[in-house]
Every structure is written in structure tokens, then in C-alpha cells.
Amino acid sequence: MKKLRLSKVVFLISGLMLLAACSDGEDGAVGPQGEQGIQGEPGEDGNANVRSYLFENQTLVDGNTLFTIPAITQDIMDYGVVLGYFQTSSEDFWYALPYRSTQDFHVFIYSIALQQLTIRSTVAASDVDFRFVVIEGTDGSASKVTSVEQELKQAGVDISDFYQVADYYRLTY
């Protein structure tokens, strides 16, 4: 029994000493700077100023087809550019918009508004994929299209070729 009481006393004294050691005094000096950590793996390359939207297996009507694209903001409408491309499910080639075939088939971007884009077509078709590339422009540029087109042209990028645009902006196909 004495051992049990003695351990309680030791515990009580230890607790009191711990409380007495804590104080509301001033903090001590800052310690030395630690060593630099190991360099992490490099992340994926990308471009925060460019967004690509893919709409697969769409039905195109003879008339207007509306797409919701959240990246189309007022800044995009004022200073940016939206590039459009399409392909049929049987092809592996992206056609730039506007597109005009020899069979009187036309498809083009009819209008752009906040968070939406309207395509106009002269024929109906199914299983059509659309891709829209939304590119931020420079605030205050004299001509939004000219600014982005000049940048791409100077870099040797043909904007009618989706693959060249995707490579330039590091977009996935």
C-alpha cells in the first residue's frame, strides 16, 4: 500500500513541477534556419490563361446549337478569344470554325455571350465532337483578336490547326 501512495505523491509533485515550469514570460530567441528540403517532382506544364472544352457526341441541328462554357467571362468577351473546332465521330481530324464545305454545309460560331456560345449550322448531324479553346487576352489591347492572333502567328502557330494550338498552349488532345 505504501508503494501505491508513494507513486501518487510522485505523480502529484511531478505535475506541480510541470505547471510551475510553464510561465507567461517572454518567448525565447528564434532558432537557426533549418536545412533546405529535397526538391519535389516537377508538375505538369499548363497555361492558366487558356481553357479547352470538349463536347463529345453532340447532335447538330439545322439552325442554332447552344453550348455552356463557364470560362467565357466578361474579360474573355472584352479581351480574349474563343477558337472553335469540330470533328465527326468517324474522323480523327479537327476542322476549324467557321467551316464551309463544297456541298453547301456551313457551321460557324454565331454568337458568344457570358458562359455560353452558339453554333449555327446549315445541316443536321449527329455524333459530332466540338472543342472550344478559350484564350485570355491582354487587358486594354486595341483588338482582342489581333493581339492573340499576332502572338500565335509570331510563334508560327496556325490557329486553324487545333493540334498546333494545343501544342503551343500545352493542351491535351
PDB file of C-alpha atoms in Angstrom:
ATOM      1  CA  MET A   1       0.000   0.000   0.000  1.00  0.00           C
ATOM      2  CA  LYS A   2       2.839   2.368   0.745  1.00  0.00           C
ATOM      3  CA  LYS A   3       4.185   1.936  -2.790  1.00  0.00           C
ATOM      4  CA  LEU A   4       0.867   2.962  -4.242  1.00  0.00           C
ATOM      5  CA  ARG A   5       0.693   6.075  -2.066  1.00  0.00           C
ATOM      6  CA  LEU A   6       4.276   6.969  -2.826  1.00  0.00           C
ATOM      7  CA  SER A   7       3.621   6.786  -6.575  1.00  0.00           C
ATOM      8  CA  LYS A   8       0.618   9.100  -6.186  1.00  0.00           C
ATOM      9  CA  VAL A   9       2.784  11.600  -4.342  1.00  0.00           C
ATOM     10  CA  VAL A  10       5.492  11.428  -7.022  1.00  0.00           C
ATOM     11  CA  PHE A  11       2.849  11.939  -9.709  1.00  0.00           C
ATOM     12  CA  LEU A  12       1.360  14.909  -7.858  1.00  0.00           C
ATOM     13  CA  ILE A  13       4.767  16.523  -7.302  1.00  0.00           C
ATOM     14  CA  SER A  14       5.727  15.953 -10.961  1.00  0.00           C
ATOM     15  CA  GLY A  15       2.510  17.603 -12.085  1.00  0.00           C
ATOM     16  CA  LEU A  16       3.087  20.609  -9.843  1.00  0.00           C
ATOM     17  CA  MET A  17       6.658  20.989 -11.083  1.00  0.00           C
ATOM     18  CA  LEU A  18       5.424  20.867 -14.681  1.00  0.00           C
ATOM     19  CA  LEU A  19       2.865  23.605 -14.001  1.00  0.00           C
ATOM     20  CA  ALA A  20       5.486  25.731 -12.253  1.00  0.00           C
ATOM     21  CA  ALA A  21       7.829  25.350 -15.244  1.00  0.00           C
ATOM     22  CA  CYS A  22       5.237  26.968 -17.570  1.00  0.00           C
ATOM     23  CA  SER A  23       5.205  30.713 -17.456  1.00  0.00           C
ATOM     24  CA  ASP A  24       3.662  33.734 -19.110  1.00  0.00           C
ATOM     25  CA  GLY A  25       7.103  35.242 -19.638  1.00  0.00           C
ATOM     26  CA  GLU A  26       8.665  36.399 -22.890  1.00  0.00           C
ATOM     27  CA  ASP A  27       9.415  33.958 -25.701  1.00  0.00           C
ATOM     28  CA  GLY A  28      12.973  32.861 -26.264  1.00  0.00           C
ATOM     29  CA  ALA A  29      15.123  33.794 -29.257  1.00  0.00           C
ATOM     30  CA  VAL A  30      14.291  32.356 -32.690  1.00  0.00           C
ATOM     31  CA  GLY A  31      16.297  29.267 -33.520  1.00  0.00           C
ATOM     32  CA  PRO A  32      18.550  28.894 -36.576  1.00  0.00           C
ATOM     33  CA  GLN A  33      17.093  28.348 -40.077  1.00  0.00           C
ATOM     34  CA  GLY A  34      16.604  24.682 -40.962  1.00  0.00           C
ATOM     35  CA  GLU A  35      18.155  22.997 -43.999  1.00  0.00           C
ATOM     36  CA  GLN A  36      16.515  23.234 -47.432  1.00  0.00           C
ATOM     37  CA  GLY A  37      14.196  20.290 -48.156  1.00  0.00           C
ATOM     38  CA  ILE A  38      14.500  17.905 -51.092  1.00  0.00           C
ATOM     39  CA  GLN A  39      13.314  19.280 -54.452  1.00  0.00           C
ATOM     40  CA  GLY A  40       9.927  17.820 -55.418  1.00  0.00           C
ATOM     41  CA  GLU A  41       8.965  16.219 -58.720  1.00  0.00           C
ATOM     42  CA  PRO A  42       8.170  18.745 -61.458  1.00  0.00           C
ATOM     43  CA  GLY A  43       4.444  19.247 -62.053  1.00  0.00           C
ATOM     44  CA  GLU A  44       2.546  19.143 -65.323  1.00  0.00           C
ATOM     45  CA  ASP A  45       3.051  22.041 -67.669  1.00  0.00           C
ATOM     46  CA  GLY A  46      -0.001  24.078 -68.448  1.00  0.00           C
ATOM     47  CA  ASN A  47      -1.336  27.518 -69.047  1.00  0.00           C
ATOM     48  CA  ALA A  48      -3.645  29.168 -66.557  1.00  0.00           C
ATOM     49  CA  ASN A  49      -4.821  31.632 -69.219  1.00  0.00           C
ATOM     50  CA  VAL A  50      -6.197  29.022 -71.621  1.00  0.00           C
ATOM     51  CA  ARG A  51      -9.050  26.550 -71.171  1.00  0.00           C
ATOM     52  CA  SER A  52     -10.161  23.811 -73.546  1.00  0.00           C
ATOM     53  CA  TYR A  53     -13.692  22.384 -73.557  1.00  0.00           C
ATOM     54  CA  LEU A  54     -14.619  19.147 -75.308  1.00  0.00           C
ATOM     55  CA  PHE A  55     -18.246  18.282 -76.098  1.00  0.00           C
ATOM     56  CA  GLU A  56     -18.475  14.744 -77.455  1.00  0.00           C
ATOM     57  CA  ASN A  57     -21.272  13.021 -79.401  1.00  0.00           C
ATOM     58  CA  GLN A  58     -23.325  16.160 -79.908  1.00  0.00           C
ATOM     59  CA  THR A  59     -26.315  16.498 -82.180  1.00  0.00           C
ATOM     60  CA  LEU A  60     -26.043  19.433 -84.518  1.00  0.00           C
ATOM     61  CA  VAL A  61     -29.330  20.921 -85.685  1.00  0.00           C
ATOM     62  CA  ASP A  62     -30.075  22.874 -88.827  1.00  0.00           C
ATOM     63  CA  GLY A  63     -30.032  26.190 -87.010  1.00  0.00           C
ATOM     64  CA  ASN A  64     -28.586  27.102 -83.619  1.00  0.00           C
ATOM     65  CA  THR A  65     -26.971  24.835 -81.023  1.00  0.00           C
ATOM     66  CA  LEU A  66     -26.101  26.306 -77.620  1.00  0.00           C
ATOM     67  CA  PHE A  67     -23.070  25.293 -75.513  1.00  0.00           C
ATOM     68  CA  THR A  68     -22.433  26.264 -71.896  1.00  0.00           C
ATOM     69  CA  ILE A  69     -18.794  27.291 -71.371  1.00  0.00           C
ATOM     70  CA  PRO A  70     -18.085  28.668 -67.861  1.00  0.00           C
ATOM     71  CA  ALA A  71     -14.736  30.213 -68.876  1.00  0.00           C
ATOM     72  CA  ILE A  72     -16.421  32.772 -71.135  1.00  0.00           C
ATOM     73  CA  THR A  73     -16.384  35.746 -68.793  1.00  0.00           C
ATOM     74  CA  GLN A  74     -16.711  39.450 -69.458  1.00  0.00           C
ATOM     75  CA  ASP A  75     -12.892  39.667 -69.658  1.00  0.00           C
ATOM     76  CA  ILE A  76     -12.872  36.967 -72.340  1.00  0.00           C
ATOM     77  CA  MET A  77     -15.588  38.809 -74.244  1.00  0.00           C
ATOM     78  CA  ASP A  78     -13.703  42.117 -73.945  1.00  0.00           C
ATOM     79  CA  TYR A  79     -10.099  40.995 -74.447  1.00  0.00           C
ATOM     80  CA  GLY A  80      -9.957  37.260 -75.127  1.00  0.00           C
ATOM     81  CA  VAL A  81     -10.624  34.874 -77.985  1.00  0.00           C
ATOM     82  CA  VAL A  82     -12.636  31.678 -78.375  1.00  0.00           C
ATOM     83  CA  LEU A  83     -11.469  29.276 -81.062  1.00  0.00           C
ATOM     84  CA  GLY A  84     -13.826  26.533 -82.235  1.00  0.00           C
ATOM     85  CA  TYR A  85     -13.209  23.159 -83.859  1.00  0.00           C
ATOM     86  CA  PHE A  86     -15.356  20.136 -84.736  1.00  0.00           C
ATOM     87  CA  GLN A  87     -14.969  16.584 -85.959  1.00  0.00           C
ATOM     88  CA  THR A  88     -17.349  13.752 -86.742  1.00  0.00           C
ATOM     89  CA  SER A  89     -17.064  10.525 -84.794  1.00  0.00           C
ATOM     90  CA  SER A  90     -15.785   8.759 -87.924  1.00  0.00           C
ATOM     91  CA  GLU A  91     -12.853  11.167 -88.351  1.00  0.00           C
ATOM     92  CA  ASP A  92      -9.718  11.943 -86.420  1.00  0.00           C
ATOM     93  CA  PHE A  93      -9.250  15.487 -87.728  1.00  0.00           C
ATOM     94  CA  TRP A  94     -10.425  18.751 -86.187  1.00  0.00           C
ATOM     95  CA  TYR A  95     -11.949  21.263 -88.608  1.00  0.00           C
ATOM     96  CA  ALA A  96     -11.671  24.918 -87.616  1.00  0.00           C
ATOM     97  CA  LEU A  97     -14.751  27.092 -87.315  1.00  0.00           C
ATOM     98  CA  PRO A  98     -16.015  28.712 -89.422  1.00  0.00           C
ATOM     99  CA  TYR A  99     -16.279  25.745 -91.791  1.00  0.00           C
ATOM    100  CA  ARG A 100     -17.753  25.750 -95.296  1.00  0.00           C
ATOM    101  CA  SER A 101     -17.871  22.628 -97.434  1.00  0.00           C
ATOM    102  CA  THR A 102     -18.353  22.367-101.169  1.00  0.00           C
ATOM    103  CA  GLN A 103     -21.759  20.711-100.559  1.00  0.00           C
ATOM    104  CA  ASP A 104     -23.221  23.925 -99.078  1.00  0.00           C
ATOM    105  CA  PHE A 105     -22.626  22.789 -95.487  1.00  0.00           C
ATOM    106  CA  HIS A 106     -21.750  25.658 -93.175  1.00  0.00           C
ATOM    107  CA  VAL A 107     -21.036  25.617 -89.449  1.00  0.00           C
ATOM    108  CA  PHE A 108     -19.734  28.619 -87.514  1.00  0.00           C
ATOM    109  CA  ILE A 109     -19.740  30.376 -84.160  1.00  0.00           C
ATOM    110  CA  TYR A 110     -22.856  32.505 -84.368  1.00  0.00           C
ATOM    111  CA  SER A 111     -22.640  34.298 -81.028  1.00  0.00           C
ATOM    112  CA  ILE A 112     -20.698  34.417 -77.775  1.00  0.00           C
ATOM    113  CA  ALA A 113     -22.256  35.572 -74.502  1.00  0.00           C
ATOM    114  CA  LEU A 114     -21.399  35.197 -70.832  1.00  0.00           C
ATOM    115  CA  GLN A 115     -20.749  31.492 -70.198  1.00  0.00           C
ATOM    116  CA  GLN A 116     -22.289  30.409 -73.483  1.00  0.00           C
ATOM    117  CA  LEU A 117     -21.584  30.038 -77.161  1.00  0.00           C
ATOM    118  CA  THR A 118     -23.993  29.418 -80.033  1.00  0.00           C
ATOM    119  CA  ILE A 119     -23.103  27.411 -83.138  1.00  0.00           C
ATOM    120  CA  ARG A 120     -25.124  27.869 -86.319  1.00  0.00           C
ATOM    121  CA  SER A 121     -25.251  25.118 -88.920  1.00  0.00           C
ATOM    122  CA  THR A 122     -26.982  24.683 -92.274  1.00  0.00           C
ATOM    123  CA  VAL A 123     -27.454  20.909 -91.811  1.00  0.00           C
ATOM    124  CA  ALA A 124     -28.350  18.493 -89.038  1.00  0.00           C
ATOM    125  CA  ALA A 125     -25.805  15.890 -87.971  1.00  0.00           C
ATOM    126  CA  SER A 126     -25.253  13.528 -85.055  1.00  0.00           C
ATOM    127  CA  ASP A 127     -22.165  12.182 -83.315  1.00  0.00           C
ATOM    128  CA  VAL A 128     -20.260  15.441 -83.737  1.00  0.00           C
ATOM    129  CA  ASP A 129     -17.492  16.444 -81.316  1.00  0.00           C
ATOM    130  CA  PHE A 130     -16.842  20.114 -80.620  1.00  0.00           C
ATOM    131  CA  ARG A 131     -13.819  21.629 -78.972  1.00  0.00           C
ATOM    132  CA  PHE A 132     -13.586  25.248 -77.863  1.00  0.00           C
ATOM    133  CA  VAL A 133     -10.348  26.881 -76.756  1.00  0.00           C
ATOM    134  CA  VAL A 134     -10.888  29.943 -74.570  1.00  0.00           C
ATOM    135  CA  ILE A 135      -7.837  32.223 -74.509  1.00  0.00           C
ATOM    136  CA  GLU A 136      -7.430  35.232 -72.233  1.00  0.00           C
ATOM    137  CA  GLY A 137      -6.249  38.371 -73.973  1.00  0.00           C
ATOM    138  CA  THR A 138      -4.337  41.383 -72.757  1.00  0.00           C
ATOM    139  CA  ASP A 139      -6.407  43.903 -70.834  1.00  0.00           C
ATOM    140  CA  GLY A 140      -6.719  47.084 -72.850  1.00  0.00           C
ATOM    141  CA  SER A 141      -5.457  45.689 -76.137  1.00  0.00           C
ATOM    142  CA  ALA A 142      -6.659  47.600 -79.172  1.00  0.00           C
ATOM    143  CA  SER A 143      -8.061  44.485 -80.817  1.00  0.00           C
ATOM    144  CA  LYS A 144      -8.543  41.284 -78.865  1.00  0.00           C
ATOM    145  CA  VAL A 145      -8.382  39.008 -81.878  1.00  0.00           C
ATOM    146  CA  THR A 146      -5.381  40.773 -83.371  1.00  0.00           C
ATOM    147  CA  SER A 147      -3.450  40.515 -80.095  1.00  0.00           C
ATOM    148  CA  VAL A 148      -3.883  36.751 -79.715  1.00  0.00           C
ATOM    149  CA  GLU A 149      -3.581  36.072 -83.437  1.00  0.00           C
ATOM    150  CA  GLN A 150      -0.357  38.093 -83.608  1.00  0.00           C
ATOM    151  CA  GLU A 151       1.094  36.175 -80.661  1.00  0.00           C
ATOM    152  CA  LEU A 152       0.251  32.849 -82.301  1.00  0.00           C
ATOM    153  CA  LYS A 153       1.393  33.948 -85.760  1.00  0.00           C
ATOM    154  CA  GLN A 154       4.732  35.178 -84.375  1.00  0.00           C
ATOM    155  CA  ALA A 155       5.135  31.769 -82.729  1.00  0.00           C
ATOM    156  CA  GLY A 156       4.420  30.055 -86.068  1.00  0.00           C
ATOM    157  CA  VAL A 157       1.057  28.641 -84.926  1.00  0.00           C
ATOM    158  CA  ASP A 158      -1.764  28.220 -87.441  1.00  0.00           C
ATOM    159  CA  ILE A 159      -4.999  28.809 -85.470  1.00  0.00           C
ATOM    160  CA  SER A 160      -6.986  26.748 -87.978  1.00  0.00           C
ATOM    161  CA  ASP A 161      -4.950  23.715 -86.852  1.00  0.00           C
ATOM    162  CA  PHE A 162      -6.164  22.541 -83.439  1.00  0.00           C
ATOM    163  CA  TYR A 163      -3.062  20.406 -82.884  1.00  0.00           C
ATOM    164  CA  GLN A 164      -0.732  23.379 -83.343  1.00  0.00           C
ATOM    165  CA  VAL A 165      -2.813  25.468 -80.924  1.00  0.00           C
ATOM    166  CA  ALA A 166      -2.910  22.585 -78.420  1.00  0.00           C
ATOM    167  CA  ASP A 167       0.856  22.081 -78.627  1.00  0.00           C
ATOM    168  CA  TYR A 168       1.525  25.788 -78.188  1.00  0.00           C
ATOM    169  CA  TYR A 169      -0.694  26.061 -75.101  1.00  0.00           C
ATOM    170  CA  ARG A 170       0.156  22.558 -73.801  1.00  0.00           C
ATOM    171  CA  LEU A 171      -3.410  21.299 -74.043  1.00  0.00           C
ATOM    172  CA  THR A 172      -4.313  17.635 -74.197  1.00  0.00           C
ATOM    173  CA  TYR A 173      -5.702  16.321 -77.465  1.00  0.00           C
TER     174      TYR A 173
END
